């Protein structure tokens, strides 16, 4: 009975913190941004209209739409939490952030950055 109470308490504590990291993706990832060049409204893979100011990203199919990811720039340790709304991972980068999300973690106006990716509950 004590073990059951401890397990229940553990899950209650987890549910209180809505942004609990549940998995860190291993390896070195590269991220860039996209979308500033779109003049007309564009639909993302999940059916929503693209918004360059949204905190969203395009990611490989291993991440379901709606998954929250914590993206940390390895050069300066700045992080941003984004929602997967589109598919991406083209060339030698894996995560495509909106420009708004990208500029929060990088001072670069162009290019790719090395990041750590964590799935958020």
PDB file of C-alpha atoms in Angstrom:
ATOM      1  CA  UNK A   1       0.000   0.000   0.000  1.00  0.00           C
ATOM      2  CA  UNK A   2       2.877   2.383   0.761  1.00  0.00           C
ATOM      3  CA  UNK A   3       4.348   1.799  -2.686  1.00  0.00           C
ATOM      4  CA  UNK A   4       1.013   2.565  -4.332  1.00  0.00           C
ATOM      5  CA  UNK A   5       0.768   5.854  -2.405  1.00  0.00           C
ATOM      6  CA  UNK A   6       4.300   6.795  -3.452  1.00  0.00           C
ATOM      7  CA  UNK A   7       3.538   6.043  -7.097  1.00  0.00           C
ATOM      8  CA  UNK A   8       0.335   8.118  -6.964  1.00  0.00           C
ATOM      9  CA  UNK A   9       2.195  11.003  -5.302  1.00  0.00           C
ATOM     10  CA  UNK A  10       4.910  10.818  -7.957  1.00  0.00           C
ATOM     11  CA  UNK A  11       2.386  11.143 -10.807  1.00  0.00           C
ATOM     12  CA  UNK A  12       0.568  13.969  -9.016  1.00  0.00           C
ATOM     13  CA  UNK A  13       3.808  15.928  -8.744  1.00  0.00           C
ATOM     14  CA  UNK A  14       4.500  15.338 -12.437  1.00  0.00           C
ATOM     15  CA  UNK A  15       1.050  16.554 -13.437  1.00  0.00           C
ATOM     16  CA  UNK A  16       1.452  19.803 -11.458  1.00  0.00           C
ATOM     17  CA  UNK A  17       4.367  20.928 -13.623  1.00  0.00           C
ATOM     18  CA  UNK A  18       2.903  21.236 -17.133  1.00  0.00           C
ATOM     19  CA  UNK A  19       6.308  21.647 -18.740  1.00  0.00           C
ATOM     20  CA  UNK A  20       8.101  18.584 -17.471  1.00  0.00           C
ATOM     21  CA  UNK A  21      10.853  17.374 -19.782  1.00  0.00           C
ATOM     22  CA  UNK A  22       9.978  13.798 -20.597  1.00  0.00           C
ATOM     23  CA  UNK A  23      12.716  12.983 -23.094  1.00  0.00           C
ATOM     24  CA  UNK A  24      15.919  14.520 -24.373  1.00  0.00           C
ATOM     25  CA  UNK A  25      16.766  13.653 -27.928  1.00  0.00           C
ATOM     26  CA  UNK A  26      20.338  12.475 -28.145  1.00  0.00           C
ATOM     27  CA  UNK A  27      22.914  13.732 -30.578  1.00  0.00           C
ATOM     28  CA  UNK A  28      23.687  17.093 -32.032  1.00  0.00           C
ATOM     29  CA  UNK A  29      20.839  18.710 -33.935  1.00  0.00           C
ATOM     30  CA  UNK A  30      20.918  21.701 -36.235  1.00  0.00           C
ATOM     31  CA  UNK A  31      18.183  24.297 -36.452  1.00  0.00           C
ATOM     32  CA  UNK A  32      17.414  27.154 -38.792  1.00  0.00           C
ATOM     33  CA  UNK A  33      14.375  29.363 -39.407  1.00  0.00           C
ATOM     34  CA  UNK A  34      11.923  29.696 -42.233  1.00  0.00           C
ATOM     35  CA  UNK A  35       8.988  31.731 -43.399  1.00  0.00           C
ATOM     36  CA  UNK A  36      10.009  35.359 -43.771  1.00  0.00           C
ATOM     37  CA  UNK A  37       9.818  35.080 -47.551  1.00  0.00           C
ATOM     38  CA  UNK A  38       6.185  33.905 -47.686  1.00  0.00           C
ATOM     39  CA  UNK A  39       4.091  36.717 -49.155  1.00  0.00           C
ATOM     40  CA  UNK A  40       0.781  34.834 -49.308  1.00  0.00           C
ATOM     41  CA  UNK A  41      -0.827  32.779 -46.533  1.00  0.00           C
ATOM     42  CA  UNK A  42       0.601  29.274 -46.531  1.00  0.00           C
ATOM     43  CA  UNK A  43      -0.858  26.173 -44.943  1.00  0.00           C
ATOM     44  CA  UNK A  44       1.391  24.108 -42.731  1.00  0.00           C
ATOM     45  CA  UNK A  45       1.312  20.318 -42.782  1.00  0.00           C
ATOM     46  CA  UNK A  46      -1.152  20.246 -39.849  1.00  0.00           C
ATOM     47  CA  UNK A  47      -3.640  22.463 -41.754  1.00  0.00           C
ATOM     48  CA  UNK A  48      -3.084  25.712 -39.827  1.00  0.00           C
ATOM     49  CA  UNK A  49      -2.097  28.946 -41.579  1.00  0.00           C
ATOM     50  CA  UNK A  50       1.609  29.752 -41.144  1.00  0.00           C
ATOM     51  CA  UNK A  51       2.371  32.642 -38.788  1.00  0.00           C
ATOM     52  CA  UNK A  52       5.971  33.875 -38.710  1.00  0.00           C
ATOM     53  CA  UNK A  53       5.395  35.301 -35.191  1.00  0.00           C
ATOM     54  CA  UNK A  54       4.130  32.013 -33.726  1.00  0.00           C
ATOM     55  CA  UNK A  55       6.255  29.853 -31.452  1.00  0.00           C
ATOM     56  CA  UNK A  56       6.135  26.859 -33.786  1.00  0.00           C
ATOM     57  CA  UNK A  57       8.476  24.674 -35.789  1.00  0.00           C
ATOM     58  CA  UNK A  58       8.742  22.174 -38.591  1.00  0.00           C
ATOM     59  CA  UNK A  59      10.172  18.853 -37.460  1.00  0.00           C
ATOM     60  CA  UNK A  60      10.638  15.271 -38.690  1.00  0.00           C
ATOM     61  CA  UNK A  61       7.751  12.799 -38.565  1.00  0.00           C
ATOM     62  CA  UNK A  62       9.120  11.274 -35.356  1.00  0.00           C
ATOM     63  CA  UNK A  63       7.460  14.232 -33.581  1.00  0.00           C
ATOM     64  CA  UNK A  64       3.656  14.256 -33.758  1.00  0.00           C
ATOM     65  CA  UNK A  65       1.819  17.497 -34.520  1.00  0.00           C
ATOM     66  CA  UNK A  66       1.146  19.367 -31.292  1.00  0.00           C
ATOM     67  CA  UNK A  67       4.275  18.039 -29.573  1.00  0.00           C
ATOM     68  CA  UNK A  68       5.965  20.725 -27.479  1.00  0.00           C
ATOM     69  CA  UNK A  69       9.731  20.884 -27.869  1.00  0.00           C
ATOM     70  CA  UNK A  70      12.283  22.769 -25.833  1.00  0.00           C
ATOM     71  CA  UNK A  71      15.009  23.917 -28.225  1.00  0.00           C
ATOM     72  CA  UNK A  72      18.266  25.007 -26.572  1.00  0.00           C
ATOM     73  CA  UNK A  73      21.008  26.816 -28.469  1.00  0.00           C
ATOM     74  CA  UNK A  74      24.223  25.022 -27.467  1.00  0.00           C
ATOM     75  CA  UNK A  75      26.355  28.135 -28.083  1.00  0.00           C
ATOM     76  CA  UNK A  76      24.609  30.397 -25.565  1.00  0.00           C
ATOM     77  CA  UNK A  77      22.281  28.056 -23.608  1.00  0.00           C
ATOM     78  CA  UNK A  78      19.182  30.119 -24.520  1.00  0.00           C
ATOM     79  CA  UNK A  79      15.988  28.077 -24.872  1.00  0.00           C
ATOM     80  CA  UNK A  80      12.581  28.405 -26.442  1.00  0.00           C
ATOM     81  CA  UNK A  81       9.503  26.179 -26.282  1.00  0.00           C
ATOM     82  CA  UNK A  82       7.782  25.589 -29.617  1.00  0.00           C
ATOM     83  CA  UNK A  83       4.938  23.446 -30.930  1.00  0.00           C
ATOM     84  CA  UNK A  84       5.370  21.117 -33.927  1.00  0.00           C
ATOM     85  CA  UNK A  85       2.962  22.301 -36.633  1.00  0.00           C
ATOM     86  CA  UNK A  86       4.794  21.492 -39.846  1.00  0.00           C
ATOM     87  CA  UNK A  87       7.146  18.954 -41.383  1.00  0.00           C
ATOM     88  CA  UNK A  88      10.778  19.760 -41.978  1.00  0.00           C
ATOM     89  CA  UNK A  89      14.285  18.610 -41.557  1.00  0.00           C
ATOM     90  CA  UNK A  90      15.725  19.231 -44.982  1.00  0.00           C
ATOM     91  CA  UNK A  91      19.375  19.150 -45.935  1.00  0.00           C
ATOM     92  CA  UNK A  92      21.712  19.121 -42.964  1.00  0.00           C
ATOM     93  CA  UNK A  93      19.343  20.742 -40.492  1.00  0.00           C
ATOM     94  CA  UNK A  94      16.554  19.000 -38.624  1.00  0.00           C
ATOM     95  CA  UNK A  95      14.415  21.671 -36.941  1.00  0.00           C
ATOM     96  CA  UNK A  96      12.977  24.697 -38.791  1.00  0.00           C
ATOM     97  CA  UNK A  97      11.858  27.360 -36.326  1.00  0.00           C
ATOM     98  CA  UNK A  98       9.738  30.383 -37.120  1.00  0.00           C
ATOM     99  CA  UNK A  99      11.856  33.520 -37.364  1.00  0.00           C
ATOM    100  CA  UNK A 100      10.305  34.798 -34.128  1.00  0.00           C
ATOM    101  CA  UNK A 101      11.357  31.654 -32.220  1.00  0.00           C
ATOM    102  CA  UNK A 102      14.800  31.562 -33.866  1.00  0.00           C
ATOM    103  CA  UNK A 103      15.693  35.146 -32.954  1.00  0.00           C
ATOM    104  CA  UNK A 104      14.870  34.468 -29.277  1.00  0.00           C
ATOM    105  CA  UNK A 105      17.722  31.962 -29.025  1.00  0.00           C
ATOM    106  CA  UNK A 106      20.169  33.223 -31.661  1.00  0.00           C
ATOM    107  CA  UNK A 107      21.636  36.575 -32.563  1.00  0.00           C
ATOM    108  CA  UNK A 108      22.377  35.356 -36.088  1.00  0.00           C
ATOM    109  CA  UNK A 109      20.145  36.651 -38.831  1.00  0.00           C
ATOM    110  CA  UNK A 110      21.013  33.780 -41.153  1.00  0.00           C
ATOM    111  CA  UNK A 111      22.401  30.329 -40.857  1.00  0.00           C
ATOM    112  CA  UNK A 112      22.135  27.261 -38.722  1.00  0.00           C
ATOM    113  CA  UNK A 113      22.736  26.750 -35.044  1.00  0.00           C
ATOM    114  CA  UNK A 114      23.552  23.642 -33.028  1.00  0.00           C
ATOM    115  CA  UNK A 115      20.750  22.785 -30.621  1.00  0.00           C
ATOM    116  CA  UNK A 116      19.560  20.274 -28.061  1.00  0.00           C
ATOM    117  CA  UNK A 117      15.961  19.078 -28.486  1.00  0.00           C
ATOM    118  CA  UNK A 118      13.799  18.043 -25.532  1.00  0.00           C
ATOM    119  CA  UNK A 119      10.219  16.808 -25.638  1.00  0.00           C
ATOM    120  CA  UNK A 120       8.007  18.670 -23.147  1.00  0.00           C
ATOM    121  CA  UNK A 121       4.966  17.110 -21.473  1.00  0.00           C
TER     122      UNK A 121
END
